[in-house]
Amino acid sequence: MRIRYWFTIILACAILLMAAPLAGQPALAAAAEETGEETAAETTGEAAEEKTTTSSTPTDPTAALTQVPEEIKEGEGVPVREKQFVYGLSPWSGTEYSGTFAPRQAKTIYLMGNVTNIVNSLRSEIYYWPITQEYMADWFGYKEDVPGRLEVFKEGSNEPTVFEKTPYCYSYPNGWDAGVVLVTGEAAYAEFDKFNAAYDAFYDASSKYYDEHARWQKILDGMLQRVRETGQYYKEEEIPKPPVQPTAPKIYVTEPVNAFLVKLEPGNYRIRVVGEDGNVVPDSEKKLVVFDARRTGVGYEIIPESTWTRPFNSDDRTQVLYAEGRRTFYTKPYMESEYNLFNYSRMISLHKPLEGLGTKSAWLWIHEKEITDAKLELLKDGEVIEVIERKPFYVEQTAGYGLGYRIVDFDPEKPEFQGREPSFVAYKVVVEPKAGEYMIRLVDENGEVIPGSERELRAVGTTRWPLYTIPVLPLLVGLGIFMWRRSLAGSGEEEA
Amino acid sequence: MSYSYRTNASKVIAFRELFSTLYGLGLYVVLTAVFLISSYTVHGSVFQLEQNGLLALPSPLTSPFFLTVGLVAIYLGLCSAISISRERDQGTLEVLFYGPVDSFSYILGKYGQQMLTFFVVLVFSVINFWLVSLVTNFGFSGNFFSLMVLSIFLASCMVSFGIFLSTLTKRTNISLILFIALMILLVIFPFARQSVLSIPGKSLTTVMIYIRIVLDNLNILMQWISPVAYFERGLVAVGLHDTVQYIISIAASTIYTAVILGISMKVFENKGVKR
């Protein structure tokens, strides 16, 4: 009876547990519960009918990530818009400045600790777009800066840390895809001026080049005319050299804008914006979770020569690199950190209320900064057998209709590589691990081993039949014991 | 009954049943079957490596080892789950308790027998994986010893859990069904959760999001109930080289065992030894 009673209770609990979420408001209700956010329905219900004012186009490139597309703003699927206070967020993600924002419905903001994150107080028109399940802002249509100061209260403290708006810009010294530098304060304007000056100089040089090229072309046309008329050719040294076309500067700098540059220790905080009139800006009070990495280390991106388009990662030093026979691989080492997946997902996608839900106990390795100034050592039985330098490589498609490629050293001086970029820059390892213990590791400029960079290399035996004969051992032992016991019993009976 | 009598009675029960287990064929058949299953997973890693030529694997023998000790721990838990209810069902328990045996010594004896059996299993497992390592050259990770120690506590939790279930029921069949059902739930749960977690955010339907949230909340509950969860905590600590967390995990498993055995003794006393 008791079992039946308990079974009924457990069954009822299970049904309630499964049915409860499905009975009410769909996805967002649960999401709101999880993240402490309001539902989209509230947004649509309170939508303001204010007249939209157009502001200047945002210069922050991360705003484009959350900008509502034009096609969404027209047609039958027009979402209801609401003007509201939002925190524009450009959190440092370990590799770049990401772009998201905290609408009124997001009650908690997530940021990384001990790094500078960009937080801005803005007003914009916010949409909830159910198809992609995310909030979007019409930054290009309406964006208003909300002046004031940011007050940050550590949990349990009433003494705020105050942040004033400071000018900042993103500088990409080696181009868009080669790393960003945050420049703050007056230096941001200087950096922007430097960028403008570089492009002005480039345009001047280009203009001069086109003039010189036109003059050179004219001279060349005259010489050709003379050759046609006289039939006499010029000597090579008599032909004028063409002018050299100037190369565009790689640097790109965004226009400086003002925002709060927030750098905090890990912990739980409350934040709010206090306006110029001394009052707290409505809807600006939120929780702030500042988190840190659980652990750090050295991660490798490993590019096998046989499958160079399918690289894999080795993020943990406990991972052993197993190889079958002689293998060539290329590796790119990174400084890496491991973050809580929920915190990290919420940080970079706060405008997506469902992002990261159910991942509080999961962890994620992020490759943060490529290690470029180290040497890779290959060791056998603890002895260094090869020191490998970082080099550029080029992937060459083999001639003909068949698929295939070769990975060759990239030498910019060789004519076949003129005007080309290397496919990747990495450490090339050629190894055939046999008897003995093999290992790779990184050493810095001082010859010191970079902690966490060690990876063991092993060759694997691929003979399979012993795998299925070894397990029979216990059965043989058991049969042995069984026979022995039977023989003892037999001899006992005989003696009796 | 004095403490020395009780421990002596426990010892007698434990060793008598241990030898009974070792002289039979059942344990060896189970071990062979479990090792064959784990060899199949090792074979999977070898095959994967043959296909790719080069792979970064954390420790290819750890998962098969975990599988082996996990399956054996479940088997021992199952044996524990049916042992008390079977003896009660058959009426032999009542006869036993006419002697100098009480609930404390009986439960402790049952627990001791299963743990001693597990030590025997561990010896076979180490020999098996050492031979597999020689054949494949898959290395034992540096933390293999820590995992081995941890597996003892997994078995301890599992056996005590089985004993607890066995004391709850009077019928062997019910113990058996209850234990299998709960084990399926406890073992499958982490895999189900991991599968749902691995679905990328963009591909999640509303129902899947709810399942994720429900599983995430259930996971908190499981962390306290499931013997496997205690082992997983230890595994994480081993992975992080966190000695403090490792010790905490072992201590938690010990407390779990002590609490479950204590409750089992109480339940056993209340239920009595009669059919």
PDB file of N, CA, C and O in Angstrom, chain A residues 418-476:
ATOM      1  N   GLN A 418      53.726  36.540 -54.946  1.00  0.00           N
ATOM      2  CA  GLN A 418      53.549  37.993 -55.062  1.00  0.00           C
ATOM      3  C   GLN A 418      52.055  38.335 -55.013  1.00  0.00           C
ATOM      4  O   GLN A 418      51.243  37.712 -55.698  1.00  0.00           O
ATOM      5  N   GLY A 419      51.728  39.294 -54.160  1.00  0.00           N
ATOM      6  CA  GLY A 419      50.335  39.746 -54.054  1.00  0.00           C
ATOM      7  C   GLY A 419      49.434  38.780 -53.307  1.00  0.00           C
ATOM      8  O   GLY A 419      48.217  38.922 -53.316  1.00  0.00           O
ATOM      9  N   ARG A 420      50.016  37.786 -52.682  1.00  0.00           N
ATOM     10  CA  ARG A 420      49.202  36.821 -51.939  1.00  0.00           C
ATOM     11  C   ARG A 420      49.484  36.900 -50.445  1.00  0.00           C
ATOM     12  O   ARG A 420      50.547  37.365 -50.032  1.00  0.00           O
ATOM     13  N   GLU A 421      48.515  36.443 -49.673  1.00  0.00           N
ATOM     14  CA  GLU A 421      48.664  36.406 -48.214  1.00  0.00           C
ATOM     15  C   GLU A 421      48.822  34.950 -47.799  1.00  0.00           C
ATOM     16  O   GLU A 421      48.273  34.050 -48.457  1.00  0.00           O
ATOM     17  N   PRO A 422      49.535  34.686 -46.701  1.00  0.00           N
ATOM     18  CA  PRO A 422      49.624  33.283 -46.252  1.00  0.00           C
ATOM     19  C   PRO A 422      48.254  32.755 -45.812  1.00  0.00           C
ATOM     20  O   PRO A 422      47.424  33.533 -45.335  1.00  0.00           O
ATOM     21  N   SER A 423      48.037  31.453 -45.987  1.00  0.00           N
ATOM     22  CA  SER A 423      46.752  30.863 -45.568  1.00  0.00           C
ATOM     23  C   SER A 423      46.633  30.843 -44.051  1.00  0.00           C
ATOM     24  O   SER A 423      45.564  31.041 -43.493  1.00  0.00           O
ATOM     25  N   PHE A 424      47.744  30.571 -43.382  1.00  0.00           N
ATOM     26  CA  PHE A 424      47.770  30.638 -41.916  1.00  0.00           C
ATOM     27  C   PHE A 424      49.216  30.700 -41.450  1.00  0.00           C
ATOM     28  O   PHE A 424      50.143  30.381 -42.204  1.00  0.00           O
ATOM     29  N   VAL A 425      49.368  31.144 -40.211  1.00  0.00           N
ATOM     30  CA  VAL A 425      50.700  31.197 -39.591  1.00  0.00           C
ATOM     31  C   VAL A 425      50.662  30.274 -38.384  1.00  0.00           C
ATOM     32  O   VAL A 425      49.773  30.409 -37.527  1.00  0.00           O
ATOM     33  N   ALA A 426      51.578  29.321 -38.348  1.00  0.00           N
ATOM     34  CA  ALA A 426      51.503  28.316 -37.273  1.00  0.00           C
ATOM     35  C   ALA A 426      52.859  27.638 -37.082  1.00  0.00           C
ATOM     36  O   ALA A 426      53.841  27.962 -37.762  1.00  0.00           O
ATOM     37  N   TYR A 427      52.906  26.713 -36.127  1.00  0.00           N
ATOM     38  CA  TYR A 427      54.089  25.885 -35.891  1.00  0.00           C
ATOM     39  C   TYR A 427      53.857  24.539 -36.591  1.00  0.00           C
ATOM     40  O   TYR A 427      52.808  23.922 -36.388  1.00  0.00           O
ATOM     41  N   LYS A 428      54.833  24.136 -37.392  1.00  0.00           N
ATOM     42  CA  LYS A 428      54.680  22.863 -38.109  1.00  0.00           C
ATOM     43  C   LYS A 428      55.375  21.749 -37.325  1.00  0.00           C
ATOM     44  O   LYS A 428      56.565  21.858 -37.008  1.00  0.00           O
ATOM     45  N   VAL A 429      54.629  20.716 -37.030  1.00  0.00           N
ATOM     46  CA  VAL A 429      55.203  19.585 -36.286  1.00  0.00           C
ATOM     47  C   VAL A 429      55.113  18.337 -37.160  1.00  0.00           C
ATOM     48  O   VAL A 429      54.033  17.991 -37.631  1.00  0.00           O
ATOM     49  N   VAL A 430      56.263  17.710 -37.384  1.00  0.00           N
ATOM     50  CA  VAL A 430      56.292  16.436 -38.105  1.00  0.00           C
ATOM     51  C   VAL A 430      56.831  15.413 -37.114  1.00  0.00           C
ATOM     52  O   VAL A 430      57.942  15.560 -36.611  1.00  0.00           O
ATOM     53  N   VAL A 431      56.042  14.413 -36.840  1.00  0.00           N
ATOM     54  CA  VAL A 431      56.459  13.477 -35.797  1.00  0.00           C
ATOM     55  C   VAL A 431      55.928  12.076 -36.088  1.00  0.00           C
ATOM     56  O   VAL A 431      54.864  11.915 -36.651  1.00  0.00           O
ATOM     57  N   GLU A 432      56.740  11.118 -35.692  1.00  0.00           N
ATOM     58  CA  GLU A 432      56.297   9.722 -35.760  1.00  0.00           C
ATOM     59  C   GLU A 432      56.593   9.110 -34.396  1.00  0.00           C
ATOM     60  O   GLU A 432      57.651   8.512 -34.184  1.00  0.00           O
ATOM     61  N   PRO A 433      55.665   9.309 -33.449  1.00  0.00           N
ATOM     62  CA  PRO A 433      55.950   8.804 -32.111  1.00  0.00           C
ATOM     63  C   PRO A 433      56.030   7.279 -32.098  1.00  0.00           C
ATOM     64  O   PRO A 433      55.107   6.614 -32.531  1.00  0.00           O
ATOM     65  N   LYS A 434      57.190   6.771 -31.651  1.00  0.00           N
ATOM     66  CA  LYS A 434      57.351   5.297 -31.541  1.00  0.00           C
ATOM     67  C   LYS A 434      57.580   4.987 -30.074  1.00  0.00           C
ATOM     68  O   LYS A 434      56.828   5.434 -29.235  1.00  0.00           O
ATOM     69  N   ALA A 435      58.645   4.267 -29.793  1.00  0.00           N
ATOM     70  CA  ALA A 435      58.956   3.975 -28.394  1.00  0.00           C
ATOM     71  C   ALA A 435      59.424   5.258 -27.711  1.00  0.00           C
ATOM     72  O   ALA A 435      60.072   6.093 -28.323  1.00  0.00           O
ATOM     73  N   GLY A 436      59.104   5.430 -26.477  1.00  0.00           N
ATOM     74  CA  GLY A 436      59.519   6.628 -25.752  1.00  0.00           C
ATOM     75  C   GLY A 436      58.358   7.589 -25.557  1.00  0.00           C
ATOM     76  O   GLY A 436      57.289   7.413 -26.123  1.00  0.00           O
ATOM     77  N   GLU A 437      58.613   8.595 -24.731  1.00  0.00           N
ATOM     78  CA  GLU A 437      57.559   9.568 -24.417  1.00  0.00           C
ATOM     79  C   GLU A 437      57.810  10.853 -25.184  1.00  0.00           C
ATOM     80  O   GLU A 437      58.857  11.475 -25.037  1.00  0.00           O
ATOM     81  N   TYR A 438      56.860  11.246 -25.998  1.00  0.00           N
ATOM     82  CA  TYR A 438      56.971  12.473 -26.783  1.00  0.00           C
ATOM     83  C   TYR A 438      56.087  13.553 -26.164  1.00  0.00           C
ATOM     84  O   TYR A 438      55.043  13.262 -25.582  1.00  0.00           O
ATOM     85  N   MET A 439      56.528  14.797 -26.357  1.00  0.00           N
ATOM     86  CA  MET A 439      55.755  15.901 -25.800  1.00  0.00           C
ATOM     87  C   MET A 439      56.044  17.179 -26.580  1.00  0.00           C
ATOM     88  O   MET A 439      57.149  17.359 -27.102  1.00  0.00           O
ATOM     89  N   ILE A 440      55.036  18.046 -26.693  1.00  0.00           N
ATOM     90  CA  ILE A 440      55.299  19.397 -27.205  1.00  0.00           C
ATOM     91  C   ILE A 440      55.049  20.390 -26.072  1.00  0.00           C
ATOM     92  O   ILE A 440      54.235  20.131 -25.172  1.00  0.00           O
ATOM     93  N   ARG A 441      55.771  21.507 -26.126  1.00  0.00           N
ATOM     94  CA  ARG A 441      55.558  22.564 -25.144  1.00  0.00           C
ATOM     95  C   ARG A 441      56.055  23.879 -25.731  1.00  0.00           C
ATOM     96  O   ARG A 441      56.830  23.891 -26.702  1.00  0.00           O
ATOM     97  N   LEU A 442      55.633  24.972 -25.134  1.00  0.00           N
ATOM     98  CA  LEU A 442      56.040  26.292 -25.616  1.00  0.00           C
ATOM     99  C   LEU A 442      57.043  26.908 -24.651  1.00  0.00           C
ATOM    100  O   LEU A 442      56.891  26.780 -23.426  1.00  0.00           O
ATOM    101  N   VAL A 443      58.044  27.559 -25.208  1.00  0.00           N
ATOM    102  CA  VAL A 443      58.971  28.308 -24.346  1.00  0.00           C
ATOM    103  C   VAL A 443      58.950  29.772 -24.785  1.00  0.00           C
ATOM    104  O   VAL A 443      58.855  30.079 -25.972  1.00  0.00           O
ATOM    105  N   ASP A 444      59.002  30.667 -23.809  1.00  0.00           N
ATOM    106  CA  ASP A 444      58.949  32.092 -24.128  1.00  0.00           C
ATOM    107  C   ASP A 444      60.337  32.615 -24.521  1.00  0.00           C
ATOM    108  O   ASP A 444      61.299  31.835 -24.654  1.00  0.00           O
ATOM    109  N   GLU A 445      60.439  33.936 -24.698  1.00  0.00           N
ATOM    110  CA  GLU A 445      61.701  34.527 -25.163  1.00  0.00           C
ATOM    111  C   GLU A 445      62.866  34.274 -24.204  1.00  0.00           C
ATOM    112  O   GLU A 445      64.028  34.268 -24.595  1.00  0.00           O
ATOM    113  N   ASN A 446      62.531  34.074 -22.921  1.00  0.00           N
ATOM    114  CA  ASN A 446      63.584  33.821 -21.926  1.00  0.00           C
ATOM    115  C   ASN A 446      63.913  32.338 -21.782  1.00  0.00           C
ATOM    116  O   ASN A 446      64.678  31.953 -20.888  1.00  0.00           O
ATOM    117  N   GLY A 447      63.285  31.526 -22.592  1.00  0.00           N
ATOM    118  CA  GLY A 447      63.546  30.086 -22.525  1.00  0.00           C
ATOM    119  C   GLY A 447      62.747  29.381 -21.442  1.00  0.00           C
ATOM    120  O   GLY A 447      62.954  28.198 -21.184  1.00  0.00           O
ATOM    121  N   GLU A 448      61.813  30.113 -20.819  1.00  0.00           N
ATOM    122  CA  GLU A 448      60.995  29.517 -19.758  1.00  0.00           C
ATOM    123  C   GLU A 448      59.791  28.806 -20.388  1.00  0.00           C
ATOM    124  O   GLU A 448      59.182  29.322 -21.338  1.00  0.00           O
ATOM    125  N   VAL A 449      59.467  27.627 -19.841  1.00  0.00           N
ATOM    126  CA  VAL A 449      58.303  26.887 -20.346  1.00  0.00           C
ATOM    127  C   VAL A 449      57.028  27.632 -19.944  1.00  0.00           C
ATOM    128  O   VAL A 449      56.867  28.036 -18.787  1.00  0.00           O
ATOM    129  N   ILE A 450      56.153  27.848 -20.913  1.00  0.00           N
ATOM    130  CA  ILE A 450      54.878  28.525 -20.611  1.00  0.00           C
ATOM    131  C   ILE A 450      53.970  27.514 -19.908  1.00  0.00           C
ATOM    132  O   ILE A 450      53.666  26.449 -20.468  1.00  0.00           O
ATOM    133  N   PRO A 451      53.555  27.819 -18.670  1.00  0.00           N
ATOM    134  CA  PRO A 451      52.761  26.845 -17.903  1.00  0.00           C
ATOM    135  C   PRO A 451      51.469  26.464 -18.633  1.00  0.00           C
ATOM    136  O   PRO A 451      50.794  27.313 -19.205  1.00  0.00           O
ATOM    137  N   GLY A 452      51.176  25.178 -18.598  1.00  0.00           N
ATOM    138  CA  GLY A 452      49.934  24.678 -19.209  1.00  0.00           C
ATOM    139  C   GLY A 452      50.066  24.391 -20.692  1.00  0.00           C
ATOM    140  O   GLY A 452      49.085  24.011 -21.334  1.00  0.00           O
ATOM    141  N   SER A 453      51.286  24.578 -21.249  1.00  0.00           N
ATOM    142  CA  SER A 453      51.428  24.387 -22.699  1.00  0.00           C
ATOM    143  C   SER A 453      51.891  22.970 -23.052  1.00  0.00           C
ATOM    144  O   SER A 453      52.013  22.640 -24.225  1.00  0.00           O
ATOM    145  N   GLU A 454      52.142  22.145 -22.062  1.00  0.00           N
ATOM    146  CA  GLU A 454      52.644  20.798 -22.341  1.00  0.00           C
ATOM    147  C   GLU A 454      51.519  19.885 -22.868  1.00  0.00           C
ATOM    148  O   GLU A 454      50.416  19.905 -22.341  1.00  0.00           O
ATOM    149  N   ARG A 455      51.826  19.152 -23.907  1.00  0.00           N
ATOM    150  CA  ARG A 455      50.898  18.136 -24.427  1.00  0.00           C
ATOM    151  C   ARG A 455      51.696  16.894 -24.790  1.00  0.00           C
ATOM    152  O   ARG A 455      52.699  16.972 -25.504  1.00  0.00           O
ATOM    153  N   GLU A 456      51.228  15.750 -24.292  1.00  0.00           N
ATOM    154  CA  GLU A 456      51.898  14.481 -24.586  1.00  0.00           C
ATOM    155  C   GLU A 456      51.472  13.986 -25.968  1.00  0.00           C
ATOM    156  O   GLU A 456      50.332  14.226 -26.391  1.00  0.00           O
ATOM    157  N   LEU A 457      52.402  13.344 -26.656  1.00  0.00           N
ATOM    158  CA  LEU A 457      52.112  12.763 -27.980  1.00  0.00           C
ATOM    159  C   LEU A 457      52.315  11.248 -27.898  1.00  0.00           C
ATOM    160  O   LEU A 457      53.333  10.801 -27.374  1.00  0.00           O
ATOM    161  N   ARG A 458      51.386  10.510 -28.428  1.00  0.00           N
ATOM    162  CA  ARG A 458      51.515   9.044 -28.380  1.00  0.00           C
ATOM    163  C   ARG A 458      51.087   8.408 -29.690  1.00  0.00           C
ATOM    164  O   ARG A 458      50.150   8.897 -30.335  1.00  0.00           O
ATOM    165  N   ALA A 459      51.751   7.323 -30.029  1.00  0.00           N
ATOM    166  CA  ALA A 459      51.319   6.534 -31.189  1.00  0.00           C
ATOM    167  C   ALA A 459      50.350   5.477 -30.680  1.00  0.00           C
ATOM    168  O   ALA A 459      50.481   5.004 -29.560  1.00  0.00           O
ATOM    169  N   VAL A 460      49.394   5.126 -31.497  1.00  0.00           N
ATOM    170  CA  VAL A 460      48.386   4.170 -31.045  1.00  0.00           C
ATOM    171  C   VAL A 460      48.491   2.865 -31.810  1.00  0.00           C
ATOM    172  O   VAL A 460      48.643   2.862 -33.029  1.00  0.00           O
ATOM    173  N   GLY A 461      48.419   1.781 -31.063  1.00  0.00           N
ATOM    174  CA  GLY A 461      48.393   0.450 -31.677  1.00  0.00           C
ATOM    175  C   GLY A 461      46.984   0.166 -32.164  1.00  0.00           C
ATOM    176  O   GLY A 461      46.028   0.393 -31.427  1.00  0.00           O
ATOM    177  N   THR A 462      46.865  -0.286 -33.386  1.00  0.00           N
ATOM    178  CA  THR A 462      45.513  -0.452 -33.927  1.00  0.00           C
ATOM    179  C   THR A 462      45.115  -1.921 -34.097  1.00  0.00           C
ATOM    180  O   THR A 462      44.126  -2.224 -34.754  1.00  0.00           O
ATOM    181  N   THR A 463      45.888  -2.841 -33.494  1.00  0.00           N
ATOM    182  CA  THR A 463      45.498  -4.253 -33.556  1.00  0.00           C
ATOM    183  C   THR A 463      44.292  -4.449 -32.637  1.00  0.00           C
ATOM    184  O   THR A 463      44.336  -4.044 -31.475  1.00  0.00           O
ATOM    185  N   ARG A 464      43.248  -5.051 -33.176  1.00  0.00           N
ATOM    186  CA  ARG A 464      41.996  -5.063 -32.418  1.00  0.00           C
ATOM    187  C   ARG A 464      41.710  -6.353 -31.654  1.00  0.00           C
ATOM    188  O   ARG A 464      41.059  -6.322 -30.612  1.00  0.00           O
ATOM    189  N   TRP A 465      42.181  -7.499 -32.186  1.00  0.00           N
ATOM    190  CA  TRP A 465      41.744  -8.763 -31.574  1.00  0.00           C
ATOM    191  C   TRP A 465      42.095  -8.879 -30.084  1.00  0.00           C
ATOM    192  O   TRP A 465      41.297  -9.438 -29.323  1.00  0.00           O
ATOM    193  N   PRO A 466      43.262  -8.322 -29.616  1.00  0.00           N
ATOM    194  CA  PRO A 466      43.513  -8.484 -28.173  1.00  0.00           C
ATOM    195  C   PRO A 466      42.483  -7.764 -27.304  1.00  0.00           C
ATOM    196  O   PRO A 466      42.245  -8.154 -26.163  1.00  0.00           O
ATOM    197  N   LEU A 467      41.860  -6.720 -27.865  1.00  0.00           N
ATOM    198  CA  LEU A 467      40.868  -5.980 -27.088  1.00  0.00           C
ATOM    199  C   LEU A 467      39.712  -6.866 -26.646  1.00  0.00           C
ATOM    200  O   LEU A 467      39.084  -6.631 -25.622  1.00  0.00           O
ATOM    201  N   TYR A 468      39.425  -7.897 -27.487  1.00  0.00           N
ATOM    202  CA  TYR A 468      38.296  -8.769 -27.163  1.00  0.00           C
ATOM    203  C   TYR A 468      38.727 -10.113 -26.567  1.00  0.00           C
ATOM    204  O   TYR A 468      37.881 -10.959 -26.306  1.00  0.00           O
ATOM    205  N   THR A 469      40.023 -10.291 -26.379  1.00  0.00           N
ATOM    206  CA  THR A 469      40.471 -11.526 -25.708  1.00  0.00           C
ATOM    207  C   THR A 469      40.858 -11.246 -24.256  1.00  0.00           C
ATOM    208  O   THR A 469      40.675 -12.105 -23.391  1.00  0.00           O
ATOM    209  N   ILE A 470      41.366 -10.044 -24.007  1.00  0.00           N
ATOM    210  CA  ILE A 470      41.747  -9.698 -22.619  1.00  0.00           C
ATOM    211  C   ILE A 470      40.556  -9.820 -21.651  1.00  0.00           C
ATOM    212  O   ILE A 470      40.702 -10.358 -20.553  1.00  0.00           O
ATOM    213  N   PRO A 471      39.345  -9.370 -22.035  1.00  0.00           N
ATOM    214  CA  PRO A 471      38.217  -9.456 -21.084  1.00  0.00           C
ATOM    215  C   PRO A 471      37.844 -10.870 -20.659  1.00  0.00           C
ATOM    216  O   PRO A 471      37.128 -11.043 -19.668  1.00  0.00           O
ATOM    217  N   VAL A 472      38.308 -11.881 -21.393  1.00  0.00           N
ATOM    218  CA  VAL A 472      37.939 -13.258 -21.044  1.00  0.00           C
ATOM    219  C   VAL A 472      38.720 -13.738 -19.818  1.00  0.00           C
ATOM    220  O   VAL A 472      38.356 -14.730 -19.179  1.00  0.00           O
ATOM    221  N   LEU A 473      39.753 -13.016 -19.447  1.00  0.00           N
ATOM    222  CA  LEU A 473      40.616 -13.399 -18.315  1.00  0.00           C
ATOM    223  C   LEU A 473      39.824 -13.692 -17.023  1.00  0.00           C
ATOM    224  O   LEU A 473      40.030 -14.751 -16.411  1.00  0.00           O
ATOM    225  N   PRO A 474      38.914 -12.808 -16.587  1.00  0.00           N
ATOM    226  CA  PRO A 474      38.171 -13.114 -15.351  1.00  0.00           C
ATOM    227  C   PRO A 474      37.368 -14.402 -15.458  1.00  0.00           C
ATOM    228  O   PRO A 474      37.265 -15.147 -14.483  1.00  0.00           O
ATOM    229  N   LEU A 475      36.828 -14.666 -16.651  1.00  0.00           N
ATOM    230  CA  LEU A 475      36.034 -15.883 -16.840  1.00  0.00           C
ATOM    231  C   LEU A 475      36.910 -17.118 -16.678  1.00  0.00           C
ATOM    232  O   LEU A 475      36.502 -18.101 -16.056  1.00  0.00           O
ATOM    233  N   LEU A 476      38.145 -17.026 -17.196  1.00  0.00           N
ATOM    234  CA  LEU A 476      39.082 -18.152 -17.052  1.00  0.00           C
ATOM    235  C   LEU A 476      39.414 -18.376 -15.580  1.00  0.00           C
ATOM    236  O   LEU A 476      39.456 -19.504 -15.097  1.00  0.00           O
TER     237      LEU A 476
END
